[in-house]
Short mmCIF file of C-alpha atoms in Angstrom, two decimals:
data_model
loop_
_atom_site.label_atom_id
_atom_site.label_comp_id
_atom_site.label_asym_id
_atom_site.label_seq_id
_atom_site.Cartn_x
_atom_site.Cartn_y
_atom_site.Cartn_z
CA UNK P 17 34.58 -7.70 -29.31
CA UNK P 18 32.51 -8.54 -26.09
CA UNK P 19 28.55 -8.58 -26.44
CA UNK P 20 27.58 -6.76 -24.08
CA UNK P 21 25.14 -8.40 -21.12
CA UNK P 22 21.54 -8.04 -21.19
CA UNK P 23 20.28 -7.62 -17.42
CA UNK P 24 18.12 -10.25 -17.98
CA UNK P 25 21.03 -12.51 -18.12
CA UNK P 26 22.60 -11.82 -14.96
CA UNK P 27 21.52 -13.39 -11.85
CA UNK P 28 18.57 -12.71 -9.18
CA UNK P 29 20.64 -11.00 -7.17
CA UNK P 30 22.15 -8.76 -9.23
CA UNK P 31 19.04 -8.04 -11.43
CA UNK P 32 17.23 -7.43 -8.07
CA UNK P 33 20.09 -4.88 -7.11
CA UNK P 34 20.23 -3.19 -11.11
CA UNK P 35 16.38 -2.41 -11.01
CA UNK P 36 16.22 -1.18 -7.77
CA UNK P 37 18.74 1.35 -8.57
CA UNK P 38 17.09 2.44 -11.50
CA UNK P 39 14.14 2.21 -9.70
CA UNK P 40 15.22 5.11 -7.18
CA UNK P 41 17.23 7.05 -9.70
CA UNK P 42 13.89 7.47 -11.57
CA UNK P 43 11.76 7.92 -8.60
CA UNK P 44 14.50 10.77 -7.51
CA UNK P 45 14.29 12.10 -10.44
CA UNK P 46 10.52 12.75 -10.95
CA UNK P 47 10.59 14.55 -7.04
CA UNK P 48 10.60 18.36 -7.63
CA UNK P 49 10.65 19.23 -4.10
CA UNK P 50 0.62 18.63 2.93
CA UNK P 51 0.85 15.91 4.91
CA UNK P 52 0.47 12.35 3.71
CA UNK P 53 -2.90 11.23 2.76
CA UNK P 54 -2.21 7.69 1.10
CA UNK P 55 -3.56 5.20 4.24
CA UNK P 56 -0.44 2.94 4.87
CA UNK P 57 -0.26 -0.31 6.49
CA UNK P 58 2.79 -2.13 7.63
CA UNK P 59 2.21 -5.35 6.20
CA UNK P 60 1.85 -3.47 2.32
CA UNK P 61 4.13 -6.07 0.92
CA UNK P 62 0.57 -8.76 1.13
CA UNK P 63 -1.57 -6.02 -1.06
CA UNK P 64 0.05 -3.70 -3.18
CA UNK P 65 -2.70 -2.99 -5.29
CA UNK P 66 -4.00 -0.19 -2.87
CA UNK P 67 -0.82 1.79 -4.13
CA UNK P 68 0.23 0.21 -7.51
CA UNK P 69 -2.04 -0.65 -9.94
CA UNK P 70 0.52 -2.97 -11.68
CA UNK P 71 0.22 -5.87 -9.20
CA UNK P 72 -2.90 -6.05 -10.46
CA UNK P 73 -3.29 -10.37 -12.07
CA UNK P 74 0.30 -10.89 -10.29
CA UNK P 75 -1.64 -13.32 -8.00
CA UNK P 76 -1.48 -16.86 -9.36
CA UNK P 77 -5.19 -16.71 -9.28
CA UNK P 78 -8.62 -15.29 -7.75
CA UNK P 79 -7.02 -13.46 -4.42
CA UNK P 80 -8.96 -11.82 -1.39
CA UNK P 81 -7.13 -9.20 0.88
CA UNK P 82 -8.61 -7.54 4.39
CA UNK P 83 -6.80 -5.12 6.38
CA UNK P 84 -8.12 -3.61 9.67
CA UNK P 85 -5.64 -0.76 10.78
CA UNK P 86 -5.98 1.29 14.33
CA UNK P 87 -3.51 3.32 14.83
CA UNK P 88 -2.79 5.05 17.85
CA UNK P 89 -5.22 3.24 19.68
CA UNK P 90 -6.84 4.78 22.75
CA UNK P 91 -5.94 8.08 21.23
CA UNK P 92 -9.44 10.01 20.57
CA UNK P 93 -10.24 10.85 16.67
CA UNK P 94 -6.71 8.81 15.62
CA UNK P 95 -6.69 7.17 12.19
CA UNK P 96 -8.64 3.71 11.63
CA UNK P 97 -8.86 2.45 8.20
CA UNK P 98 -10.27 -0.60 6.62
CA UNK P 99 -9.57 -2.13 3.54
CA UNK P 100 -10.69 -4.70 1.09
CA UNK P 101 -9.39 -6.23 -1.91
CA UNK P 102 -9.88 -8.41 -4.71
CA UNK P 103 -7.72 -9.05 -8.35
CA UNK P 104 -7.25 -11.76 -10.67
CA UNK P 105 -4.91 -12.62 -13.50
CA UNK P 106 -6.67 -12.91 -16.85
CA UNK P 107 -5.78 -14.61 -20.50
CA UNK P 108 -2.82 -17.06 -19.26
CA UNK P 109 -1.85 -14.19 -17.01
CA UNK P 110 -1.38 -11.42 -19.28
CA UNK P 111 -3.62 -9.50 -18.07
CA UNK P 112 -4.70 -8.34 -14.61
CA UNK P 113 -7.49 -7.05 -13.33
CA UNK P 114 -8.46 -5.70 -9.31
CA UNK P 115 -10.59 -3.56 -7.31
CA UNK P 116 -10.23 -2.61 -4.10
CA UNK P 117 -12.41 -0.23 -1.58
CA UNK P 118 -10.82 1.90 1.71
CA UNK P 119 -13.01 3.44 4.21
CA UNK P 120 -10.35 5.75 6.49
CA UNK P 121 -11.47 8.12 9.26
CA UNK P 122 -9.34 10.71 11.40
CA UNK P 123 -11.15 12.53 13.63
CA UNK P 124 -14.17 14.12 11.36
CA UNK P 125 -12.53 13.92 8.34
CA UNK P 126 -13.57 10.54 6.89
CA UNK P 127 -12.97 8.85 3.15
CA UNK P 128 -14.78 5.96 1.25
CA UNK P 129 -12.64 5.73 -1.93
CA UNK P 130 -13.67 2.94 -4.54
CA UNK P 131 -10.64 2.05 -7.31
CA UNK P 132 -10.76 -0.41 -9.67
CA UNK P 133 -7.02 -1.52 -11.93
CA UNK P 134 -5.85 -2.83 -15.00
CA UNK P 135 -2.64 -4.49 -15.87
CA UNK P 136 -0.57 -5.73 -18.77
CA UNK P 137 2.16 -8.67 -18.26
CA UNK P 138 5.16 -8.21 -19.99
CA UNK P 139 6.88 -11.74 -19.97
CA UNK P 140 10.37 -11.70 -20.41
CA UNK P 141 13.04 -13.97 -19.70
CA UNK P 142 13.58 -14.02 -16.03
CA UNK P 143 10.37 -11.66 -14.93
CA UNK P 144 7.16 -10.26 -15.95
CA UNK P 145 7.05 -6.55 -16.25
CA UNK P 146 3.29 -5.17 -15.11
CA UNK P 147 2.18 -1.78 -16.87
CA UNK P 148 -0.89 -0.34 -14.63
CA UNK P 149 -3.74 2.03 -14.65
CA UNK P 150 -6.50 2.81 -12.05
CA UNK P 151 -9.29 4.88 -11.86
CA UNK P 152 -10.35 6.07 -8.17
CA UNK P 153 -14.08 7.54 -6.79
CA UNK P 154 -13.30 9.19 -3.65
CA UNK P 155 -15.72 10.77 -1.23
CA UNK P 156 -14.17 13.02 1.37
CA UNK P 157 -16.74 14.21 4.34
CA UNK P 158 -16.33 16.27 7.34
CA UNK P 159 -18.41 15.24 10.44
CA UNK P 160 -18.24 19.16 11.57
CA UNK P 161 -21.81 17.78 14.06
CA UNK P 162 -19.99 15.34 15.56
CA UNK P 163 -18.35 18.55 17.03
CA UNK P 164 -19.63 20.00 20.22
CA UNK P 165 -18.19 23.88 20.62
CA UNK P 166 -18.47 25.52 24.05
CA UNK P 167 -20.36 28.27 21.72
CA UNK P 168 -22.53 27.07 19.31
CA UNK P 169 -24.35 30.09 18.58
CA UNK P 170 -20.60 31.40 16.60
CA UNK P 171 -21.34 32.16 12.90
CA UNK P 172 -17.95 31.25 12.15
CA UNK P 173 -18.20 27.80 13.66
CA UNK P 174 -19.33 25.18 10.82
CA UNK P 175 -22.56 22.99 12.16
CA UNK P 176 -23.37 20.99 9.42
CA UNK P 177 -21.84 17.64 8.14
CA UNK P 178 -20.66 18.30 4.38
CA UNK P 179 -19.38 15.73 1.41
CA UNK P 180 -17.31 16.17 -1.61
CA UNK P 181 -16.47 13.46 -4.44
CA UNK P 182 -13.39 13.73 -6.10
CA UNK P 183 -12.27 11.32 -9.29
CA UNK P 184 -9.03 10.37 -10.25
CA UNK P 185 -6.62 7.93 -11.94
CA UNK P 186 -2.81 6.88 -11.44
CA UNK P 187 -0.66 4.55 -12.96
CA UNK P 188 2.08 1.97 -12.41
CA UNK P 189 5.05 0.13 -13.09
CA UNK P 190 5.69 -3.22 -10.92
CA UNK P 191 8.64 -6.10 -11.95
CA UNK P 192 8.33 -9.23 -10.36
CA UNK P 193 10.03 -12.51 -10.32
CA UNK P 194 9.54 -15.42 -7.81
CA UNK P 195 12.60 -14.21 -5.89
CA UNK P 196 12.13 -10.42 -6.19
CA UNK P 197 10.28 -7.54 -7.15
CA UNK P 198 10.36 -3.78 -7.73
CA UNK P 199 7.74 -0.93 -8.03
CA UNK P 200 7.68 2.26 -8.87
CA UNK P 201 3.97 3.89 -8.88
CA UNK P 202 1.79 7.25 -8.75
CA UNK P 203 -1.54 5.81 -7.75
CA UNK P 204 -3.92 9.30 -7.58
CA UNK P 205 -2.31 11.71 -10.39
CA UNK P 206 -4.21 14.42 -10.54
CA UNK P 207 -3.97 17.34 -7.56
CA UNK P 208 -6.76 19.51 -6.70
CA UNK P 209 -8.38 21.72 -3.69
CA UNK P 210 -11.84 19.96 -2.30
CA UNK P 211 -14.14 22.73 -1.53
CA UNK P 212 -16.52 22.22 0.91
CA UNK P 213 -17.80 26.16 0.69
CA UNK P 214 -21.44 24.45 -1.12
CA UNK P 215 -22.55 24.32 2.94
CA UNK P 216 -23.26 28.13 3.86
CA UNK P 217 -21.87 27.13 7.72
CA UNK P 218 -18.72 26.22 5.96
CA UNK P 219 -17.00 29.88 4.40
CA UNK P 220 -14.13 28.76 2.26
CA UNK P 221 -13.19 25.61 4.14
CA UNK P 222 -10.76 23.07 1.67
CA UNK P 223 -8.93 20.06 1.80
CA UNK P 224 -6.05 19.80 -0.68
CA UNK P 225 -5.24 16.57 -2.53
CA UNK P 226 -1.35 16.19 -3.07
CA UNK P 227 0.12 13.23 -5.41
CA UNK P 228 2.13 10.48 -4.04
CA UNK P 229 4.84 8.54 -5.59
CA UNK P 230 5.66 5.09 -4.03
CA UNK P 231 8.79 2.96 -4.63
CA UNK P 232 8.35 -0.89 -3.25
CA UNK P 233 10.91 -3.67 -3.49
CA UNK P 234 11.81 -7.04 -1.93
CA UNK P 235 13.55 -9.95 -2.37
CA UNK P 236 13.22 -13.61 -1.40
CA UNK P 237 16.20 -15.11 0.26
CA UNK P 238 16.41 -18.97 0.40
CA UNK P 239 18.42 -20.00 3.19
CA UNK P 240 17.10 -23.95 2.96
CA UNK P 241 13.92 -25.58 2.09
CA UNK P 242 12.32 -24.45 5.69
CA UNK P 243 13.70 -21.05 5.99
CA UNK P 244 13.37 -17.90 3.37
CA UNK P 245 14.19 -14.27 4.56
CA UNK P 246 12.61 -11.57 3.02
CA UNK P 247 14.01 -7.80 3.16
CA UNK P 248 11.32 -5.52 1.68
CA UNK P 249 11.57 -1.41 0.86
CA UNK P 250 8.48 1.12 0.62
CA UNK P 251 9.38 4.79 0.28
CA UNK P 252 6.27 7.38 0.22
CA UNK P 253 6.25 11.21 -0.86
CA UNK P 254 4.53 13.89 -1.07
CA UNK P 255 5.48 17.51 -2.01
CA UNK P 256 5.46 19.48 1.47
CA UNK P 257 5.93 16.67 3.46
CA UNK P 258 9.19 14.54 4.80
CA UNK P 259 9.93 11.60 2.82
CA UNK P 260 8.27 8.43 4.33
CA UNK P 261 11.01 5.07 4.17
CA UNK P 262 9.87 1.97 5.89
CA UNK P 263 12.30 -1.16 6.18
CA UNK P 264 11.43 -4.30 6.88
CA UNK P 265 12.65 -8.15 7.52
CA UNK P 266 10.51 -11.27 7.31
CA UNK P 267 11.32 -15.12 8.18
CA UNK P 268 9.22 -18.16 6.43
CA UNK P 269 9.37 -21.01 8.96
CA UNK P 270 8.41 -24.47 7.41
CA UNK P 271 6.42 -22.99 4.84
CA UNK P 272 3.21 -21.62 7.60
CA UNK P 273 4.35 -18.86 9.74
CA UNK P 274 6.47 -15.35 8.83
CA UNK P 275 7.68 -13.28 11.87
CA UNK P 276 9.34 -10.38 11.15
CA UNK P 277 10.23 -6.78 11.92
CA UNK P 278 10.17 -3.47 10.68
CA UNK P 279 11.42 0.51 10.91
CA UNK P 280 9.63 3.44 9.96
CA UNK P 281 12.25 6.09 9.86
CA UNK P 282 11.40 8.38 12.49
CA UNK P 283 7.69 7.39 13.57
CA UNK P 284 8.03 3.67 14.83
CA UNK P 285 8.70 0.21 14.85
CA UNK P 286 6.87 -2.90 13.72
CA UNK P 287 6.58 -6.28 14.81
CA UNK P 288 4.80 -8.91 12.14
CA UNK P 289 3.40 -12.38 12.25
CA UNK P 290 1.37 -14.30 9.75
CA UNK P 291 -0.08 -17.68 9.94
CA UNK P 292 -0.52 -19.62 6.94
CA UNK P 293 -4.09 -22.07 8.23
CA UNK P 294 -3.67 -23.50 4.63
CA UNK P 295 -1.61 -22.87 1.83
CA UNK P 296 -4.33 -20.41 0.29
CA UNK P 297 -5.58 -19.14 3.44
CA UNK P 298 -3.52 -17.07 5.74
CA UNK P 299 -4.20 -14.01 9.28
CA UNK P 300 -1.66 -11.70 10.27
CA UNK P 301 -1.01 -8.97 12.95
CA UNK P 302 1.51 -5.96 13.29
CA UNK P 303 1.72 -4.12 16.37
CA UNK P 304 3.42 -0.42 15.79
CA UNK P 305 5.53 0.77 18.63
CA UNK P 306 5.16 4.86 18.32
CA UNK P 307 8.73 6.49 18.95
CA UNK P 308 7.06 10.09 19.17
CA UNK P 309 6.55 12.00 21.70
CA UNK P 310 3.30 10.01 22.34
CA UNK P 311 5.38 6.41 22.21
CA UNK P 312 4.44 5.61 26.02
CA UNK P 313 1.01 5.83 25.38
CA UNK P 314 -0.29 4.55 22.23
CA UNK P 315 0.43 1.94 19.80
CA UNK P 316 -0.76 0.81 16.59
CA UNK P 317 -2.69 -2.54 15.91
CA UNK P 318 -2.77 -4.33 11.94
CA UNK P 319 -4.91 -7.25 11.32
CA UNK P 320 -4.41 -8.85 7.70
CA UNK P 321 -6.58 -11.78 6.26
CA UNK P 322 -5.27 -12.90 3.18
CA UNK P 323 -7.04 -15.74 0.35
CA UNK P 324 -5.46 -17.34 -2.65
CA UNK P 325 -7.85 -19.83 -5.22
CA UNK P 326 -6.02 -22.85 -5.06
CA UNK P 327 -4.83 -23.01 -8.49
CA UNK P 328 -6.51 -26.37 -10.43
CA UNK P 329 -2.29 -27.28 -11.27
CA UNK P 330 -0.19 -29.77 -9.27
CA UNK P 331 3.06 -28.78 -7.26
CA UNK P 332 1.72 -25.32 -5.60
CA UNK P 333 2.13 -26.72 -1.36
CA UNK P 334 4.32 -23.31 -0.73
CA UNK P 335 3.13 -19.69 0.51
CA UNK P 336 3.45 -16.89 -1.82
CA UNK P 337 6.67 -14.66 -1.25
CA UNK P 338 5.04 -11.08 -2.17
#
């Protein structure tokens, strides 16, 4: 009688193509189908924290991310967010631990959100499995005086600026290897109505938060020494809105520079590069061709700085993959 095979015995490729399928069948299951509200960047595959708290530690060490994102630029009151990150594995790397802050702004609606994560390594055979939680602070704010009405002597127009805070907590599940990885996270759980009605120029004005669930994966490709390719996955949803896919490509030249590609289905098109100055110390920029209605007049710019601790062991001279 045959024993049967544990998927941790086949090969990258194959485990890689197993989990991913699981991976969706789960995430398509848990979908019981407001507009997106999760900022997204097009380089997410360098900082994954900001929507799964189980890449929290996966960094061989103390890691830094920045992201500057302008999207639509020359467009008046379009999105610009900034983010900042920091995580680090902990107790021989089972354990993970990261906080990261995101200011994001369209039009008068702005958010300063501060979340910190926790992670627990799973080692197994072939991969670590990462089991995540976060907990979020969120202030939402509506610039209603940055607002200047033909008549400002309407009751019904709103004239002061007015602030809500809004707590909450998500978790996630995130399988890496050093050729692939796969994640499947929810990273604000709980939904709720924001209600800004404490300013008497305000009536019943709300903002309504909707959950997101995420689904990440990539794998590394090793063509020769000089060359990997990297395909990488991120679908986004949110009940009332269209599913979100973006697909993306990625070469490593001689172990400093990735240029690379991507689609996001229906909204635009991505061009990537990343320069590695050192081993631990690499800058990136995306450029976001719009394929809207607006695509001959705006574009979006992405500007990445990313920092690794150069781990005290010999034999680390390569980029990391994810």
């Amino acid at each position: 009688m045959t024993k049967p095979t544990s998927i941790f015995h086949l090969s990258s490729e194959r485990q890689f193509a197993v989990l991913f399928l699981v991976a969706l069948f789960i995430l398509l299951a848990v979908l019981t189908s407001r507009g997106q509200q999760q900022p997204g960047y097009s380089q997410f595959m360098w900082d994954q924290l900001v929507i799964n708290p189980g890449y929290a530690g996966t960094t061989e060490s103390w890691s830094a991310r920045l992201f500057y994102r302008n999207q639509w630029s020359g467009f008046e009151g379009a999105p610009q967010t900034q983010h900042i990150s920091i995580q680090t594995p902990l107790s021989n790397r089972q354990f993970g631990a990261g906080l990261h802050m995101t200011h994001d702004q369209l039009g008068i609606s702005e958010q300063f959100s501060a979340t910190a994560s926790a992670a627990y390594h799973l080692k197994m055979r072939f991969a670590r499995l990462s089991f995540g939680l976060n907990g979020e602070y969120a202030v939402q704010r509506m610039n209603w005086s940055t607002l200047h009405p033909t008549d400002e002597g309407d009751a019904e127009l709103p004239f002061a600026d007015a602030s809500v805070s809004s707590p909450n907590f998500g978790f996630g599940l995130y399988l890496h290897s050093p050729k692939y990885y796969v994640g499947l996270a929810i990273p604000k759980l709980l939904e709720s109505d924001l209600d800004y009605s404490g300013s008497e120029s305000l009536g019943t004005a709300d903002y309504s938060l909707r959950r997101h669930y995420f689904l990440t994966a990539g794998y590394a490709y090793t063509i020769n020494p000089n060359l990997i390719l990297k395909p990488g996955l991120m679908t986004r949803y949110v009940h009332g809105a269209p599913v979100q896919v973006d697909v993306n490509v990625s070469a490593l030249i001689n172990k400093k520079i990735w240029i690379g590609g991507g689609y996001r289905f229906g909204d635009s098109a991505q061009l990537m590069v990343q320069y590695h100055l050192t081993p631990y110390l690499a800058v990136g920029y995306a450029y976001d061709f719009t394929l809207t209605r607006i695509q001959n007049h705006f574009g979006s710019h992405e500007v990445f700085v990313g920092w690794d601790m150069q781990r005290k062991r010999d034999g680390y001279d390569h980029p990391r993959y994810f």
